[in-house]
Short mmCIF file of C-alpha atoms in Angstrom, two decimals:
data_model
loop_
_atom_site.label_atom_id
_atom_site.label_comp_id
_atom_site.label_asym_id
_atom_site.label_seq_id
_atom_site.Cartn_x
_atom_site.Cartn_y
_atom_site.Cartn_z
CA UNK A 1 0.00 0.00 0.00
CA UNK A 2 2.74 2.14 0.64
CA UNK A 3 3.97 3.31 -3.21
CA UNK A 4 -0.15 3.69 -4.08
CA UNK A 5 -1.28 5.38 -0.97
CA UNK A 6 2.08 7.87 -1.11
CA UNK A 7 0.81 8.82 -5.20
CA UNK A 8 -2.64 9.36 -4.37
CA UNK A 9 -1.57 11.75 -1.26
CA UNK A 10 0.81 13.52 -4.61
CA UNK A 11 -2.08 13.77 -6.44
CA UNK A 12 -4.31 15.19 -3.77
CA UNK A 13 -2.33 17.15 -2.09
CA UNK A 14 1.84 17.53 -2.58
CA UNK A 15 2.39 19.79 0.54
CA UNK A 16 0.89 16.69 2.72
CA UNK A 17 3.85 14.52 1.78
CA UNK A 18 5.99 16.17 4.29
CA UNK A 19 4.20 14.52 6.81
CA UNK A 20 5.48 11.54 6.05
CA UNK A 21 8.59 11.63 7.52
CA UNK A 22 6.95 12.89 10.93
CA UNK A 23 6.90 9.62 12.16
CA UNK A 24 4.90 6.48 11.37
CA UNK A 25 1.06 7.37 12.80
CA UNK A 26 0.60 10.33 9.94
CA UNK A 27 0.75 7.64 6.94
CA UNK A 28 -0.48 4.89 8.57
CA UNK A 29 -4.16 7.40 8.93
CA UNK A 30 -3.90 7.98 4.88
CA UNK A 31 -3.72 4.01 4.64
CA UNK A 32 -6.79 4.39 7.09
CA UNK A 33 -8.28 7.01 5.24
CA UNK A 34 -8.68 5.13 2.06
CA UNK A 35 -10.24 2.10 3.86
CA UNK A 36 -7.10 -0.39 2.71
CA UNK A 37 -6.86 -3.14 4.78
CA UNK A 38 -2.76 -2.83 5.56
CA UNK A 39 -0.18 -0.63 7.80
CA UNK A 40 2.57 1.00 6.06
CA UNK A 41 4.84 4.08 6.81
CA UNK A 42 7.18 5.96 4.51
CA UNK A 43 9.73 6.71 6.22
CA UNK A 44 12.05 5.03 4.65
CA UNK A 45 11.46 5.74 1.56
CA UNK A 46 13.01 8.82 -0.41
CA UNK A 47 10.77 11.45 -1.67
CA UNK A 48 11.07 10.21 -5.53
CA UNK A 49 9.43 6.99 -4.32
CA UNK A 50 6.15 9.07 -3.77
CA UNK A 51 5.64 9.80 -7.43
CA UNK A 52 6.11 6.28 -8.74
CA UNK A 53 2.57 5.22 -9.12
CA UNK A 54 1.25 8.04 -10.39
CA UNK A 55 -0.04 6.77 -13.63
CA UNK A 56 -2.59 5.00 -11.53
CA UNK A 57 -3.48 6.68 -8.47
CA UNK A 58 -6.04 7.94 -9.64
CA UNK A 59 -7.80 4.75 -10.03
CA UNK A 60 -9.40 2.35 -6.90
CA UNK A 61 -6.72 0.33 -5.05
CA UNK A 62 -8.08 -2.82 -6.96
CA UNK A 63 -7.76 -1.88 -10.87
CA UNK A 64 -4.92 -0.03 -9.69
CA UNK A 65 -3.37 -3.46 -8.31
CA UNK A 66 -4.18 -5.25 -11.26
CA UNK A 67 -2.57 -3.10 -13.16
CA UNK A 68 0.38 -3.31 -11.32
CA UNK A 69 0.48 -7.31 -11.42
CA UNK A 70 0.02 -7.26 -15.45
CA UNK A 71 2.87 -4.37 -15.67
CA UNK A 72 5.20 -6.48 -13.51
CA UNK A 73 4.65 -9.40 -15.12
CA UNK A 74 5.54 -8.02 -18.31
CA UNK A 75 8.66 -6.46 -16.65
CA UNK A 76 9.71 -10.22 -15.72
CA UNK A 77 9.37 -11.48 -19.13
CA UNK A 78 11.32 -8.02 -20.07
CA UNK A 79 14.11 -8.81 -17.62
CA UNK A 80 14.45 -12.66 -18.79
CA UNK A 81 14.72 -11.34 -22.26
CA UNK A 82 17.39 -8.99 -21.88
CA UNK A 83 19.16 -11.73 -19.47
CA UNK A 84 19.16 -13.99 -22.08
CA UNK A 85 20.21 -11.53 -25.41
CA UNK A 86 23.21 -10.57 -22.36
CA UNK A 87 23.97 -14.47 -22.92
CA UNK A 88 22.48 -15.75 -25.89
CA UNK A 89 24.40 -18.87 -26.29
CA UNK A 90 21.41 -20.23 -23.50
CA UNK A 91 18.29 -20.94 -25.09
CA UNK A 92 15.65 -19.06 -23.81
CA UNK A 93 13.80 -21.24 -22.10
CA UNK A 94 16.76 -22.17 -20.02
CA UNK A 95 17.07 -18.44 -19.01
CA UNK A 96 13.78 -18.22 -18.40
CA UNK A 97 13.55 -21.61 -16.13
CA UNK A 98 16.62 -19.80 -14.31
CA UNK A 99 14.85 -16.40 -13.29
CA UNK A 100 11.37 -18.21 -12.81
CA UNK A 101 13.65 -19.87 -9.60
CA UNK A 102 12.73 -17.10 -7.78
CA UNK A 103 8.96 -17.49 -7.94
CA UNK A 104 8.53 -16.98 -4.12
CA UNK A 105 10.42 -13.44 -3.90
CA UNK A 106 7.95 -12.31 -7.42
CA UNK A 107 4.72 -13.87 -5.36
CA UNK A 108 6.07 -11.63 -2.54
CA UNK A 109 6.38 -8.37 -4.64
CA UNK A 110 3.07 -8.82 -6.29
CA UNK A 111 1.86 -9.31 -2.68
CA UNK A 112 3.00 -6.06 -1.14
CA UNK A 113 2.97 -3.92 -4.29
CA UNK A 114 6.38 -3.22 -4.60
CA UNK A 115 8.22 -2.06 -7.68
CA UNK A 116 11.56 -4.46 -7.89
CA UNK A 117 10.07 -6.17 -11.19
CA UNK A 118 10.64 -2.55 -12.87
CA UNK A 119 14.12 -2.31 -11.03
CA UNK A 120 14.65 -5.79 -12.00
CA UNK A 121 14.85 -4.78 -15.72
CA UNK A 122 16.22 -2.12 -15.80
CA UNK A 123 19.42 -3.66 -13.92
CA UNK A 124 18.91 -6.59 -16.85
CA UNK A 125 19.12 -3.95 -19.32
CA UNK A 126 22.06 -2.38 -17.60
CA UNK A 127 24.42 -5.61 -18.06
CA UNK A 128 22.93 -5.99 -21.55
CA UNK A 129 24.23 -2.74 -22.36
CA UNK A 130 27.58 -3.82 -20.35
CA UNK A 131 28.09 -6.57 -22.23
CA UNK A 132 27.61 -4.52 -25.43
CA UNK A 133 29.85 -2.50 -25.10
CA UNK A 134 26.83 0.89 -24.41
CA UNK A 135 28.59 2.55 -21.19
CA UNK A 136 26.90 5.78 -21.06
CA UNK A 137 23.45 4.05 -21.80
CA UNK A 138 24.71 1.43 -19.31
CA UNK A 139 24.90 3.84 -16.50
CA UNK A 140 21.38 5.51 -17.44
CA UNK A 141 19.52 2.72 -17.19
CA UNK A 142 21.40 1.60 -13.64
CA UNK A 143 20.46 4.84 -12.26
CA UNK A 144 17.13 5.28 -13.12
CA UNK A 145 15.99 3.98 -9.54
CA UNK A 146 18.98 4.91 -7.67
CA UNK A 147 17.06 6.99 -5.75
CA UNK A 148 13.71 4.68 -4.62
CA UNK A 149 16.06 1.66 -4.22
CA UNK A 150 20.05 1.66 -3.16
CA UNK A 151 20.31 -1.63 -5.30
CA UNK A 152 21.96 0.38 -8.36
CA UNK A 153 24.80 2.02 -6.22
CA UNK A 154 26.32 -1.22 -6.03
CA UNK A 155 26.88 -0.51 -10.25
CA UNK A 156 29.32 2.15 -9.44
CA UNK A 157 32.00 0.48 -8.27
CA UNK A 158 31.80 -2.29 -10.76
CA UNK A 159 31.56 0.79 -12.94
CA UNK A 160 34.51 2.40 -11.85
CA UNK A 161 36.08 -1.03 -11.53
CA UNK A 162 36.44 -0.79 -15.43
CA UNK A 163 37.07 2.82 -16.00
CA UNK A 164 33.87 3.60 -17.43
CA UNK A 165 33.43 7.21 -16.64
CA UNK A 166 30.87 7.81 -19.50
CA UNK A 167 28.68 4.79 -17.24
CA UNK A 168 29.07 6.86 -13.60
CA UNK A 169 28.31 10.00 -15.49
CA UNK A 170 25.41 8.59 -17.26
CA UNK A 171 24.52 7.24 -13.69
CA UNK A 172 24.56 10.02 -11.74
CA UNK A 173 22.83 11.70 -14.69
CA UNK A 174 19.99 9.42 -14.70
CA UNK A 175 19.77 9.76 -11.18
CA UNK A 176 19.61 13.68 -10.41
CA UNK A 177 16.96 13.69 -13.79
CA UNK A 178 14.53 11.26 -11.45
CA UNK A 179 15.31 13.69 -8.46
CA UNK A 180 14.44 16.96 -10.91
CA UNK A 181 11.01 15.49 -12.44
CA UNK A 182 9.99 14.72 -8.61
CA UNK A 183 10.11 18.01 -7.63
CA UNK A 184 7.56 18.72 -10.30
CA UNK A 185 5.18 17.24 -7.72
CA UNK A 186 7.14 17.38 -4.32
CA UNK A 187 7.90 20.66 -2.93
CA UNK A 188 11.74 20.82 -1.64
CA UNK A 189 10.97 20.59 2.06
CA UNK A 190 9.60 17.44 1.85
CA UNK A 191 13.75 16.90 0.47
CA UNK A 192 14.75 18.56 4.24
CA UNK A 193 12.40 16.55 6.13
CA UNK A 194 13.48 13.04 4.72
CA UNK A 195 17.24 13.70 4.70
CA UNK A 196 16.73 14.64 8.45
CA UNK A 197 15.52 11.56 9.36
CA UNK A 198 17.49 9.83 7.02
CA UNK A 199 20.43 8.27 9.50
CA UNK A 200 17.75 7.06 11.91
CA UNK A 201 15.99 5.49 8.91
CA UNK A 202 19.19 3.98 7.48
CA UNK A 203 19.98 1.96 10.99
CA UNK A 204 17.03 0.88 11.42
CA UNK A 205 15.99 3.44 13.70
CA UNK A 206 12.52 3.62 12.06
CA UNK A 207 10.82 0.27 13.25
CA UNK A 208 11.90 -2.06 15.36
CA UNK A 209 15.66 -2.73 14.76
CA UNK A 210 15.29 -6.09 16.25
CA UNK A 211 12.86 -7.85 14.49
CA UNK A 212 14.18 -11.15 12.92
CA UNK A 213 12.33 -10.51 9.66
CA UNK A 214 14.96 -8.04 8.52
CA UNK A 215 17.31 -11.29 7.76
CA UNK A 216 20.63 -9.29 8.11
CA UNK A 217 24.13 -9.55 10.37
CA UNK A 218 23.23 -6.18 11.96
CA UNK A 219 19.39 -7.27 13.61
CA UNK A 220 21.05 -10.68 13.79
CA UNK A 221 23.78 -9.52 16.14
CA UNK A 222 21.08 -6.70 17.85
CA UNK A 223 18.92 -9.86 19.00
CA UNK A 224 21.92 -11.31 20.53
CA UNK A 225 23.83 -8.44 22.22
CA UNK A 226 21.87 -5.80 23.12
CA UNK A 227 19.07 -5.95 25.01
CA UNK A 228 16.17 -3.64 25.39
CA UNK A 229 13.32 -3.83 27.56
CA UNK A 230 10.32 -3.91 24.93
CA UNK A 231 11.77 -5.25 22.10
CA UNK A 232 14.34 -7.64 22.41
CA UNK A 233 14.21 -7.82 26.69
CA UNK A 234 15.90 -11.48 26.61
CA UNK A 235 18.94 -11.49 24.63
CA UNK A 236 21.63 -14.49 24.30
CA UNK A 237 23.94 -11.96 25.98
CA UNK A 238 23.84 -8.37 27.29
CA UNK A 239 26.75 -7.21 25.99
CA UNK A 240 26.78 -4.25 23.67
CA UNK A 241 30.33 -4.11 22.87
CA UNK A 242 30.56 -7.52 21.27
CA UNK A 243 27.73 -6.22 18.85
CA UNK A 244 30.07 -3.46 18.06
CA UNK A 245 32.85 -5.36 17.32
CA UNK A 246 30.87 -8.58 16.00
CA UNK A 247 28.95 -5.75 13.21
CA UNK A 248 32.13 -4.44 12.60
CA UNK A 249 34.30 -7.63 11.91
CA UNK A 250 31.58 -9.02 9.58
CA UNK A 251 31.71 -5.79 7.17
CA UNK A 252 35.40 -5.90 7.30
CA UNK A 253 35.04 -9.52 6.30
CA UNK A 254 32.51 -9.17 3.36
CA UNK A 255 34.48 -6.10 2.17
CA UNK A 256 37.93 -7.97 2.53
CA UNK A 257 36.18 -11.49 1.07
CA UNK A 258 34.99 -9.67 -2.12
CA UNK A 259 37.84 -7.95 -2.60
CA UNK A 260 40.11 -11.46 -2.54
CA UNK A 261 37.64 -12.90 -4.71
CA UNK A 262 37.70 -9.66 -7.36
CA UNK A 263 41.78 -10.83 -6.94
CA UNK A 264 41.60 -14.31 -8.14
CA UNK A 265 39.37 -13.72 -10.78
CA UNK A 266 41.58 -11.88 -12.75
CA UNK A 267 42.84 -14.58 -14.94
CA UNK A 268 39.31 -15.49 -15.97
CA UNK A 269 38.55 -14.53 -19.75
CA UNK A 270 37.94 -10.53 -20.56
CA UNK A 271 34.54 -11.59 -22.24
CA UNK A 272 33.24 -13.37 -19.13
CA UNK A 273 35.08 -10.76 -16.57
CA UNK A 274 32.35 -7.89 -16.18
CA UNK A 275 29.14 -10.21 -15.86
CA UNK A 276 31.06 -12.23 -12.80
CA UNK A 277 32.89 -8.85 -11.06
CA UNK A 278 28.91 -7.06 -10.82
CA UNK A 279 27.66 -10.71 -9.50
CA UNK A 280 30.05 -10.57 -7.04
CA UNK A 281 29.48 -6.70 -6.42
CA UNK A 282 25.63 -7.90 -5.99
CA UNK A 283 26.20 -10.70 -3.67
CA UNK A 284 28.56 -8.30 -1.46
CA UNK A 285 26.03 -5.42 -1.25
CA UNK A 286 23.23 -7.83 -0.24
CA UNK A 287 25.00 -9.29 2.26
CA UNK A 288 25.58 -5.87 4.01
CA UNK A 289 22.54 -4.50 4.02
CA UNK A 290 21.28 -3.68 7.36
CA UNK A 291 17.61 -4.65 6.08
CA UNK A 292 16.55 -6.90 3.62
CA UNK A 293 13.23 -8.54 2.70
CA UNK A 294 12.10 -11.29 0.25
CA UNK A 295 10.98 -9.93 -2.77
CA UNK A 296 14.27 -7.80 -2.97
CA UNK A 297 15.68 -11.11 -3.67
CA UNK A 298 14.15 -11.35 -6.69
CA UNK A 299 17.54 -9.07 -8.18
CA UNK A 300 19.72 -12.51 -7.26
CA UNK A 301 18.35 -13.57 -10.84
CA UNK A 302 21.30 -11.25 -12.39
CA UNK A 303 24.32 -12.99 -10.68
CA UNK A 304 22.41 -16.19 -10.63
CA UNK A 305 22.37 -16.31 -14.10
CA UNK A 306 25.76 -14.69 -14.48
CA UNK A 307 27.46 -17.64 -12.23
CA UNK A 308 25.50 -20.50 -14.13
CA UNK A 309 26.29 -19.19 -17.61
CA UNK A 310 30.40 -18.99 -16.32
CA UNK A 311 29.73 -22.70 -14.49
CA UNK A 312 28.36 -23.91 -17.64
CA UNK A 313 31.31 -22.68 -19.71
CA UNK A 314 34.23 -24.28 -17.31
CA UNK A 315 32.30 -27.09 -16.01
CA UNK A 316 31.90 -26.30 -12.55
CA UNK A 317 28.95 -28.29 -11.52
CA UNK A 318 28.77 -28.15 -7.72
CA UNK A 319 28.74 -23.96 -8.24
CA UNK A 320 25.39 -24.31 -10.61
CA UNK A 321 23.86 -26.79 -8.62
CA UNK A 322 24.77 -24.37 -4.84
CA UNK A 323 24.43 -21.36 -7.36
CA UNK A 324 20.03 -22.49 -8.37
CA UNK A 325 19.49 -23.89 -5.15
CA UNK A 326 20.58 -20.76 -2.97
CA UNK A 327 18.13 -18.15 -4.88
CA UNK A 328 14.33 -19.90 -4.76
CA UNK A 329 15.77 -20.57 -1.03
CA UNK A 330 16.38 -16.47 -0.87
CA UNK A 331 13.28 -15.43 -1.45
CA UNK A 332 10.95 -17.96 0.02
CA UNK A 333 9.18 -16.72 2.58
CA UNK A 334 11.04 -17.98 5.27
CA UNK A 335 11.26 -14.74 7.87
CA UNK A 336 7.60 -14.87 8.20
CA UNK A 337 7.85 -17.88 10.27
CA UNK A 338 10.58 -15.93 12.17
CA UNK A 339 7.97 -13.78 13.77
CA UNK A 340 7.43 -16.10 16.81
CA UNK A 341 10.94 -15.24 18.11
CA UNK A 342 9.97 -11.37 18.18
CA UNK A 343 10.13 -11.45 21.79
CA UNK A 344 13.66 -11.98 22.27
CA UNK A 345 15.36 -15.43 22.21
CA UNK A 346 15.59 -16.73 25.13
#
């Protein structure tokens, strides 16, 4: 609800978007307000996300969710297509069986109404245009939703990785265009009042930081170390500092991991170099994030395929089979279960 009810408050009123970022209570009463059936909050969520559903907030929330599920549907088929012109000596129904892997994490985005199909292809068409040899349309296309969804920032490095300064600038380009058109619609405070609660937001700070749904190290290692007397009032251990050190050692380790593994890839053929370095990239920036859900996992289908078409090509079984078993597994819906041990662990 939270991309449809934030367009139709646009379309209604653009000065009320500021309230957004007031806390959680001020959105949740527009959900209300429209008689949906869900609790949201925006606060989280930069002010270009407000303006993405547009096109069809003018419409009930149930033609309006059809819509959506028949436009990202199309947007899969989209993304499998460009996947498999990226590596066409698959057949495309081999591509296709690869993406489809990650049924539960597209059931889960259709589910909550979110809008990683659309980011989905456009980070498909982003290595297509990689591979071709496009760097400047490359970067455009990685950038369009650099600013809803931090997923593309993990392009720039793999950008800059191979000295492709037309692909940041067409990046950042991409990017500030998306922030320009949104102020078409969102005056610039509503800019202020998200960037000001944009650390708190970032740590977690705007729901509970706790919560094991969030499947990363940092609410891992939270559950464990520190307690707190609402939400997490029985942890393993009360001890604070080891989640500093604990949070800190594991992003040392993922940045140190991925940069050994950048290393020893460097004798690996030019042609299958830049599709393997932005898996890796992918896999890296996932695995730091201090939130994720399941239908972001749905983007796994670009390294996913990436790995098998390289396993395929040097015979590497054991790293297609770990490689098609590990996504579906992503993206099932496994931290709904997780929701009994919201009370602490012990």
């Amino acid at each position: 609800a939270n991309y449809y009810v934030a367009a139709r408050v646009v379309r209604e009123n653009p000065s009320a978007t500021r309230s957004f970022y007031d806390g959680v209570l001020p959105f949740q009463r527009e959900i209300d307000r429209r008689g949906l059936d869900a609790s949201g909050s925006f606060l989280a969520f930069p002010p270009p996300s407000a303006i993405l559903l547009l096109p069809v907030a003018g419409l009930p929330a149930p033609p309006a969710r059809n819509i959506l599920l028949v436009a990202g549907l199309l947007f899969i088929l989209l993304s499998i297509f460009a996947l498999w012109r990226t590596f066409p000596e698959r057949r495309l129904i081999e591509t296709a069986a690869i993406v489809l892997l990650g049924a539960p994490s597209f059931i889960a985005s259709f589910r909550e109404g979110q809008v990683y199909p659309a980011i989905l292809l456009t980070l498909s068409i982003s290595l297509l245009f990689t591979i071709r040899k496009r760097v400047a349309a490359a970067g455009i296309a990685a950038g369009l939703f650099a600013l809803v969804k931090p997923v593309g920032v993990a392009w720039i490095p793999f950008f800059a990785m191979r000295r492709d300064g037309r692909a940041v600038l067409g990046f950042v380009v991409a990017a500030a265009s998306v922030a320009l058109f949104s102020l078409a619609f969102i005056p610039l405070d509503v800019y202020r009042a998200y960037f000001h609660g944009a650390f708190a937001a970032a740590g977690g700070g705007f729901q509970d930081p706790f919560t094991a749904v969030f499947q990363s190290w940092s609410s891992i290692l939270r559950r464990l170390f520190i307690r707190e007397p609402t939400l997490n009032p029985a942890p393993a251990l009360d001890a604070p500092f080891l989640f500093t050190i604990l949070k800190s050692s594991v992003t040392a380790l993922i940045f140190g991991f991925t940069a050994y593994v950048l290393w020893r890839r460097r004798g690996i053929d030019a042609s299958d170099a830049a599709p393997l370095d932005l898996s890796i990239l992918l896999l890296a920036f996932f695995a730091i994030l201090p939130m994720t859900a399941s239908y972001q996992m749905m983007l796994l289908a670009i390294p996913v395929v990436c790995i098998a078409d390289h396993a395929r090509k040097v015979g590497a079984r054991w790293t297609l089979l770990v490689s098609l078993a590990a996504y579906p597994i992503a993206g099932a819906p496994i931290p709904g279960f997780l929701l009994r041990l919201d009370h602490g662990v012990g």
